[in-house]
Structure formats: structure tokens, C-alpha cells
mmCIF file of C-alpha atoms in Angstrom:
data_model
loop_
_atom_site.group_PDB
_atom_site.id
_atom_site.type_symbol
_atom_site.label_atom_id
_atom_site.label_comp_id
_atom_site.label_asym_id
_atom_site.label_seq_id
_atom_site.Cartn_x
_atom_site.Cartn_y
_atom_site.Cartn_z
ATOM 1 C CA MET A 1 5.827 -23.402 -8.989
ATOM 2 C CA VAL A 2 9.389 -22.188 -9.539
ATOM 3 C CA THR A 3 12.003 -24.870 -8.866
ATOM 4 C CA PRO A 4 15.800 -24.924 -9.127
ATOM 5 C CA ASP A 5 15.374 -26.591 -12.524
ATOM 6 C CA THR A 6 13.059 -23.920 -13.975
ATOM 7 C CA PRO A 7 14.859 -22.121 -16.852
ATOM 8 C CA ARG A 8 15.207 -18.417 -16.060
ATOM 9 C CA SER A 9 17.358 -15.561 -17.258
ATOM 10 C CA ALA A 10 20.155 -14.180 -15.081
ATOM 11 C CA PRO A 11 18.204 -10.977 -14.266
ATOM 12 C CA ALA A 12 15.152 -13.054 -13.317
ATOM 13 C CA ARG A 13 17.236 -15.179 -10.940
ATOM 14 C CA LEU A 14 18.750 -12.058 -9.389
ATOM 15 C CA LEU A 15 15.331 -10.486 -8.878
ATOM 16 C CA SER A 16 13.994 -13.726 -7.407
ATOM 17 C CA VAL A 17 16.551 -13.382 -4.597
ATOM 18 C CA LEU A 18 15.256 -9.920 -3.719
ATOM 19 C CA GLY A 19 11.676 -11.171 -4.106
ATOM 20 C CA ALA A 20 12.280 -13.776 -1.418
ATOM 21 C CA PHE A 21 12.021 -11.012 1.200
ATOM 22 C CA ASP A 22 8.651 -9.641 2.329
ATOM 23 C CA LEU A 23 6.942 -8.323 5.457
ATOM 24 C CA GLU A 24 6.618 -11.826 6.910
ATOM 25 C CA HIS A 25 10.190 -12.764 5.959
ATOM 26 C CA PRO A 26 12.466 -9.730 6.557
ATOM 27 C CA ALA A 27 15.454 -11.884 7.596
ATOM 28 C CA LEU A 28 16.440 -15.056 5.754
ATOM 29 C CA SER A 29 19.243 -17.593 5.807
ATOM 30 C CA LEU A 30 20.961 -18.546 2.577
ATOM 31 C CA THR A 31 19.038 -21.828 2.548
ATOM 32 C CA ASP A 32 15.743 -19.974 3.004
ATOM 33 C CA ILE A 33 16.588 -17.610 0.160
ATOM 34 C CA ALA A 34 17.418 -20.500 -2.155
ATOM 35 C CA ARG A 35 14.165 -22.273 -1.294
ATOM 36 C CA ARG A 36 11.916 -19.212 -1.573
ATOM 37 C CA ALA A 37 13.596 -18.028 -4.789
ATOM 38 C CA GLY A 38 13.513 -21.477 -6.390
ATOM 39 C CA LEU A 39 17.287 -21.575 -6.854
ATOM 40 C CA SER A 40 19.981 -24.125 -6.207
ATOM 41 C CA LEU A 41 22.063 -23.411 -3.127
ATOM 42 C CA SER A 42 25.179 -22.732 -5.213
ATOM 43 C CA THR A 43 23.351 -20.239 -7.460
ATOM 44 C CA ALA A 44 21.779 -18.520 -4.470
ATOM 45 C CA HIS A 45 25.197 -18.291 -2.792
ATOM 46 C CA ARG A 46 26.710 -16.608 -5.847
ATOM 47 C CA LEU A 47 23.842 -14.139 -6.321
ATOM 48 C CA VAL A 48 23.532 -13.301 -2.626
ATOM 49 C CA GLY A 49 27.264 -12.645 -2.520
ATOM 50 C CA ALA A 50 27.041 -10.216 -5.440
ATOM 51 C CA LEU A 51 24.036 -8.419 -3.945
ATOM 52 C CA THR A 52 25.713 -8.174 -0.551
ATOM 53 C CA GLU A 53 28.885 -6.751 -2.061
ATOM 54 C CA TRP A 54 26.827 -4.109 -3.911
ATOM 55 C CA GLY A 55 24.852 -3.238 -0.770
ATOM 56 C CA ALA A 56 21.424 -4.546 -1.775
ATOM 57 C CA LEU A 57 21.634 -7.124 1.019
ATOM 58 C CA GLU A 58 23.290 -7.070 4.442
ATOM 59 C CA ARG A 59 24.364 -10.026 6.612
ATOM 60 C CA ASP A 60 23.945 -9.840 10.385
ATOM 61 C CA GLU A 61 25.925 -11.519 13.154
ATOM 62 C CA ARG A 62 23.598 -14.539 13.085
ATOM 63 C CA GLY A 63 24.323 -15.138 9.410
ATOM 64 C CA LEU A 64 20.870 -13.974 8.299
ATOM 65 C CA TYR A 65 20.394 -11.635 5.355
ATOM 66 C CA HIS A 66 18.328 -8.432 5.313
ATOM 67 C CA VAL A 67 17.487 -5.877 2.645
ATOM 68 C CA GLY A 68 20.369 -3.406 2.501
ATOM 69 C CA LEU A 69 20.494 0.365 2.746
ATOM 70 C CA ARG A 70 21.536 0.671 -0.899
ATOM 71 C CA LEU A 71 18.011 -0.324 -1.929
ATOM 72 C CA TRP A 72 16.557 2.207 0.510
ATOM 73 C CA GLU A 73 18.684 4.915 -1.104
ATOM 74 C CA LEU A 74 17.309 3.979 -4.517
ATOM 75 C CA ALA A 75 13.742 3.752 -3.227
ATOM 76 C CA ALA A 76 14.037 7.298 -1.911
ATOM 77 C CA LEU A 77 14.208 8.444 -5.541
ATOM 78 C CA ALA A 78 10.827 6.917 -6.407
ATOM 79 C CA PRO A 79 8.211 9.657 -6.966
ATOM 80 C CA ARG A 80 5.503 7.442 -5.424
ATOM 81 C CA GLY A 81 7.581 6.468 -2.390
ATOM 82 C CA PRO A 82 9.527 8.587 0.093
ATOM 83 C CA ALA A 83 9.398 11.628 -2.210
ATOM 84 C CA LEU A 84 5.597 11.596 -2.111
ATOM 85 C CA ARG A 85 5.658 10.820 1.607
ATOM 86 C CA GLN A 86 7.857 13.844 2.322
ATOM 87 C CA ILE A 87 5.406 16.196 0.622
ATOM 88 C CA ALA A 88 2.388 14.526 2.213
ATOM 89 C CA LEU A 89 3.625 14.184 5.794
ATOM 90 C CA PRO A 90 2.708 17.701 7.049
ATOM 91 C CA TYR A 91 -0.857 17.261 5.771
ATOM 92 C CA LEU A 92 -1.080 13.762 7.252
ATOM 93 C CA GLU A 93 0.056 15.162 10.592
ATOM 94 C CA ASP A 94 -2.590 17.899 10.359
ATOM 95 C CA LEU A 95 -5.230 15.253 9.666
ATOM 96 C CA TYR A 96 -4.019 13.274 12.653
ATOM 97 C CA GLU A 97 -4.180 16.352 14.909
ATOM 98 C CA ALA A 98 -7.710 17.044 13.705
ATOM 99 C CA THR A 99 -8.954 13.501 14.327
ATOM 100 C CA HIS A 100 -6.411 11.691 16.561
ATOM 101 C CA GLU A 101 -7.261 8.618 14.536
ATOM 102 C CA ASN A 102 -5.237 6.300 12.278
ATOM 103 C CA VAL A 103 -4.081 8.109 9.126
ATOM 104 C CA GLN A 104 -2.845 6.373 5.972
ATOM 105 C CA LEU A 105 -1.233 7.261 2.658
ATOM 106 C CA ALA A 106 -1.248 4.664 -0.108
ATOM 107 C CA VAL A 107 -0.505 4.213 -3.796
ATOM 108 C CA ARG A 108 -1.750 1.671 -6.297
ATOM 109 C CA ASP A 109 0.246 -1.268 -7.617
ATOM 110 C CA GLY A 110 -1.859 -3.308 -10.014
ATOM 111 C CA GLY A 111 -4.872 -4.669 -8.176
ATOM 112 C CA GLU A 112 -3.552 -3.720 -4.742
ATOM 113 C CA VAL A 113 -2.802 -0.705 -2.609
ATOM 114 C CA VAL A 114 0.632 -0.308 -1.026
ATOM 115 C CA TYR A 115 0.819 1.752 2.155
ATOM 116 C CA ILE A 116 3.718 4.215 2.148
ATOM 117 C CA GLU A 117 2.851 6.001 5.403
ATOM 118 C CA TRP A 118 0.811 5.238 8.521
ATOM 119 C CA LEU A 119 0.274 7.418 11.578
ATOM 120 C CA SER A 120 -1.162 5.377 14.437
ATOM 121 C CA GLY A 121 -4.079 6.925 16.308
ATOM 122 C CA ARG A 122 -5.596 6.364 19.712
ATOM 123 C CA SER A 123 -8.209 3.865 18.486
ATOM 124 C CA ALA A 124 -7.461 0.187 18.866
ATOM 125 C CA VAL A 125 -9.135 -0.863 15.634
ATOM 126 C CA GLY A 126 -8.312 -4.257 14.252
ATOM 127 C CA VAL A 127 -6.520 -3.041 11.125
ATOM 128 C CA HIS A 128 -2.809 -2.967 11.870
ATOM 129 C CA ILE A 129 -1.155 -1.600 8.729
ATOM 130 C CA ARG A 130 2.574 -1.308 8.292
ATOM 131 C CA VAL A 131 4.463 0.642 5.666
ATOM 132 C CA GLY A 132 4.803 -1.657 2.676
ATOM 133 C CA ALA A 133 1.665 -3.670 3.473
ATOM 134 C CA ARG A 134 -0.704 -4.535 0.633
ATOM 135 C CA TRP A 135 -4.475 -5.013 0.404
ATOM 136 C CA PRO A 136 -6.861 -5.544 -2.527
ATOM 137 C CA LEU A 137 -8.309 -2.331 -3.929
ATOM 138 C CA HIS A 138 -11.975 -3.121 -3.288
ATOM 139 C CA ALA A 139 -11.561 -3.817 0.445
ATOM 140 C CA THR A 140 -10.079 -0.507 1.592
ATOM 141 C CA GLY A 141 -11.032 3.152 1.496
ATOM 142 C CA VAL A 142 -7.777 4.167 -0.190
ATOM 143 C CA GLY A 143 -8.206 1.334 -2.686
ATOM 144 C CA LEU A 144 -11.727 2.416 -3.592
ATOM 145 C CA ALA A 145 -10.546 6.016 -4.050
ATOM 146 C CA LEU A 146 -7.776 4.862 -6.393
ATOM 147 C CA LEU A 147 -9.895 2.364 -8.332
ATOM 148 C CA ALA A 148 -12.754 4.842 -8.812
ATOM 149 C CA HIS A 149 -10.437 7.191 -10.694
ATOM 150 C CA GLY A 150 -8.906 4.581 -12.964
ATOM 151 C CA GLY A 151 -9.997 4.069 -16.555
ATOM 152 C CA ALA A 152 -13.397 2.579 -17.326
ATOM 153 C CA GLU A 153 -11.886 -0.559 -18.864
ATOM 154 C CA ASP A 154 -9.561 -0.960 -15.903
ATOM 155 C CA GLN A 155 -12.457 -0.713 -13.454
ATOM 156 C CA GLU A 156 -14.542 -3.189 -15.419
ATOM 157 C CA ALA A 157 -11.686 -5.690 -15.553
ATOM 158 C CA TYR A 158 -11.184 -5.404 -11.803
ATOM 159 C CA CYS A 159 -14.892 -5.773 -11.011
ATOM 160 C CA ALA A 160 -15.086 -8.842 -13.241
ATOM 161 C CA GLY A 161 -12.165 -10.508 -11.503
ATOM 162 C CA PRO A 162 -12.196 -12.456 -8.234
ATOM 163 C CA LEU A 163 -13.021 -10.199 -5.273
ATOM 164 C CA ALA A 164 -11.526 -11.585 -2.072
ATOM 165 C CA SER A 165 -13.675 -11.576 1.067
ATOM 166 C CA PHE A 166 -12.309 -10.829 4.547
ATOM 167 C CA THR A 167 -15.478 -10.258 6.586
ATOM 168 C CA PRO A 168 -19.213 -10.747 5.987
ATOM 169 C CA TYR A 169 -19.271 -7.066 4.946
ATOM 170 C CA THR A 170 -16.603 -7.218 2.246
ATOM 171 C CA VAL A 171 -18.079 -6.153 -1.091
ATOM 172 C CA THR A 172 -17.732 -9.067 -3.511
ATOM 173 C CA GLU A 173 -20.641 -8.366 -5.890
ATOM 174 C CA PRO A 174 -19.427 -6.622 -9.087
ATOM 175 C CA ALA A 175 -22.651 -4.611 -9.503
ATOM 176 C CA ARG A 176 -22.455 -3.265 -5.972
ATOM 177 C CA LEU A 177 -18.772 -2.411 -6.371
ATOM 178 C CA ARG A 178 -19.550 -0.466 -9.564
ATOM 179 C CA ARG A 179 -22.172 1.544 -7.691
ATOM 180 C CA MET A 180 -19.697 2.271 -4.897
ATOM 181 C CA LEU A 181 -17.108 3.518 -7.388
ATOM 182 C CA ALA A 182 -19.664 5.804 -9.011
ATOM 183 C CA GLU A 183 -20.524 7.206 -5.576
ATOM 184 C CA VAL A 184 -16.826 7.852 -4.877
ATOM 185 C CA ARG A 185 -16.539 9.888 -8.070
ATOM 186 C CA ARG A 186 -19.716 11.795 -7.235
ATOM 187 C CA THR A 187 -18.849 12.709 -3.648
ATOM 188 C CA GLY A 188 -15.055 12.881 -3.809
ATOM 189 C CA VAL A 189 -14.622 10.469 -0.889
ATOM 190 C CA ALA A 190 -14.603 6.693 -0.467
ATOM 191 C CA VAL A 191 -16.043 4.903 2.555
ATOM 192 C CA SER A 192 -15.040 1.345 3.372
ATOM 193 C CA SER A 193 -17.092 -0.029 6.240
ATOM 194 C CA ARG A 194 -16.021 -3.216 8.077
ATOM 195 C CA GLN A 195 -14.556 -4.716 4.903
ATOM 196 C CA VAL A 196 -11.188 -5.789 6.319
ATOM 197 C CA THR A 197 -12.071 -6.117 10.008
ATOM 198 C CA GLU A 198 -15.516 -5.847 11.533
ATOM 199 C CA ASP A 199 -14.583 -3.045 13.926
ATOM 200 C CA ALA A 200 -13.113 -0.510 11.474
ATOM 201 C CA LEU A 201 -14.351 2.072 8.982
ATOM 202 C CA SER A 202 -12.173 4.194 6.698
ATOM 203 C CA VAL A 203 -12.843 7.422 4.817
ATOM 204 C CA ALA A 204 -10.480 8.218 1.931
ATOM 205 C CA ALA A 205 -9.920 10.854 -0.742
ATOM 206 C CA PRO A 206 -7.773 10.909 -3.897
ATOM 207 C CA VAL A 207 -4.482 12.757 -4.294
ATOM 208 C CA ARG A 208 -3.708 14.266 -7.717
ATOM 209 C CA ASP A 209 -0.502 15.079 -9.587
ATOM 210 C CA PRO A 210 0.120 18.308 -11.561
ATOM 211 C CA ALA A 211 -1.832 16.919 -14.538
ATOM 212 C CA GLY A 212 -4.827 16.047 -12.366
ATOM 213 C CA ALA A 213 -4.287 12.281 -12.468
ATOM 214 C CA VAL A 214 -4.939 10.404 -9.218
ATOM 215 C CA VAL A 215 -1.610 9.055 -7.966
ATOM 216 C CA ALA A 216 -2.335 8.289 -4.305
ATOM 217 C CA ALA A 217 -5.039 8.324 -1.666
ATOM 218 C CA VAL A 218 -5.189 9.479 1.940
ATOM 219 C CA SER A 219 -7.547 8.103 4.559
ATOM 220 C CA VAL A 220 -8.477 8.034 8.209
ATOM 221 C CA VAL A 221 -9.439 4.759 9.909
ATOM 222 C CA VAL A 222 -11.768 4.865 12.916
ATOM 223 C CA PRO A 223 -13.786 2.413 15.025
ATOM 224 C CA TYR A 224 -17.001 1.547 13.222
ATOM 225 C CA ALA A 225 -19.097 2.115 16.334
ATOM 226 C CA ASP A 226 -17.961 5.739 16.687
ATOM 227 C CA ALA A 227 -17.647 6.651 12.999
ATOM 228 C CA GLN A 228 -19.035 10.025 11.947
ATOM 229 C CA VAL A 229 -18.515 10.095 8.191
ATOM 230 C CA PRO A 230 -20.012 13.603 7.660
ATOM 231 C CA VAL A 231 -17.445 14.976 10.115
ATOM 232 C CA LEU A 232 -14.474 12.991 8.811
ATOM 233 C CA ALA A 233 -15.059 13.478 5.080
ATOM 234 C CA PRO A 234 -14.250 17.239 4.931
ATOM 235 C CA ALA A 235 -11.048 16.731 6.928
ATOM 236 C CA VAL A 236 -9.874 13.920 4.655
ATOM 237 C CA ARG A 237 -10.757 15.929 1.533
ATOM 238 C CA LEU A 238 -8.791 18.887 2.878
ATOM 239 C CA ALA A 239 -5.714 16.749 3.527
ATOM 240 C CA ALA A 240 -5.888 15.197 0.046
ATOM 241 C CA ARG A 241 -6.308 18.619 -1.529
ATOM 242 C CA GLY A 242 -3.303 19.959 0.388
ATOM 243 C CA ILE A 243 -1.090 17.070 -0.703
ATOM 244 C CA SER A 244 -2.270 17.513 -4.302
ATOM 245 C CA ARG A 245 -1.350 21.198 -4.207
ATOM 246 C CA GLY A 246 2.019 20.254 -2.728
ATOM 247 C CA LEU A 247 2.562 18.014 -5.746
ATOM 248 C CA GLY A 248 1.770 20.893 -8.098
ATOM 249 C CA TRP A 249 -1.917 20.282 -8.845
ATOM 250 C CA ARG A 250 -4.117 23.311 -9.362
ATOM 251 C CA PRO A 251 -7.912 22.924 -9.565
ATOM 252 C CA GLU A 252 -9.767 24.019 -12.651
ATOM 253 C CA PRO A 253 -11.348 27.479 -12.269
#
């Protein structure tokens, strides 16, 4: 556990202030920041002041701090963030119009997926994703699509690691997960059934960059009881293919 006495470099202390914010803690007092970052109050005060002056943090009328617009401006330059979202959005909207279900776009960050876009559909499924939310790769359709197209050693390391369980249907057996990944590569789509909540099923497909590497995944999330995978799969594939072409990918002849 990081404490105020833990030796850390100046950049590490600065980053720990930004790391104190997350989806559950979007607004923090100075005391909260110091506690969550493992800093003394005086150090937190100095670093928060510098970040606020630069625009990375903003202070509201209640005295609470929020992530500032300066960071949003920088994030807009990330090729896997808003830039990717801008290219993908027309295809995501087409997928939504074709299905009227929940549509997602996600990228990989280590052993997790990070959602960078979410279009909410008419179905009241239990999965309530927000932009910036994270889930383990093995439990989601987009995660399976991304993991299946990683390197063999990477896949093996992930399968050998701890596989968190969220419902009785979450895949936690390495051998079964390996078979699922092989099926994703064979069919071009990933299906995650009741792995995060027992009422939802997702169908996902990979998005490729100009070199053909998988850089993102798109999916549609529907109620498990009404899921028609053979109908959804072509629509999801088409959306993923459109986004890939928008990124500059061209299929092999």
C-alpha cells in the first residue's frame, strides 16, 4: 500500500494525483486526493495547485477538484481514443439503426477492455457501460475479440492467470477459454453469453488498422432471452469492417 512515507519520484507523485480520480471518484477534495494518492497533505496541495494552474485539474464552487479540459484536449490526440471514435461513430450509428440495441466500441489496455463509445439501445439489459469503464478481457465480447487476435504467448499468459467470475456463466477454465478464442478466430466474431450479467449476450468483431493488426472491437449487447446470434453476427462484422476501412485497412485479395 502506498503511504505518505513511501519513497517516490516527483513524476510518480504527480501521476498519483491524477490517478486518484476514476469513474467512482470524479470529484475529490484535497484531503481525498492526498489520501487516495498516498501523499502528505502539503505535498498534495503543492501538486494539485500546479496541475490546476496548468489546466489538468479544475476546482468547483464547492472546493472539489475535477479532471480539467486540458487533459481532454490531449486525450483527443490519442489514436485509440476520440480519433478512433470519430471514424467509428457513423458505423456504430448504422449498427444501432439496424439493431436498436446497445452498441459498444472498445480498445485493449493490458488485461482489460476500455470502452471509448457506447450507444444505448432500447433493451434494459443489466450491463450499464459508461465511456471509460473497464472489464476483464475474458468476460466480454469485445474483450474476447481483442484477446483472440493477440499473440500466442500473450493469450497463453492471460489464460494461465486468474480469471475473475461475475456470474455462474463466466468462463474461468483456461482450456475452455482457449477453445473460445480459437472459435473467434475461425468465425470472425466473438460471443459472450451471460458472463457479466445473467440477462445479457454480446456479439463482437475485431477492428483492424492499416497494417491489419486488431486495434479495437465493436459489439452489440442484447437481452439473452431474445438473442439471435446468426442475425446479429453479419451486422456486427459489417460495422467492424467499415471502421477498419475507415482506418485505412484493405483486405487481402
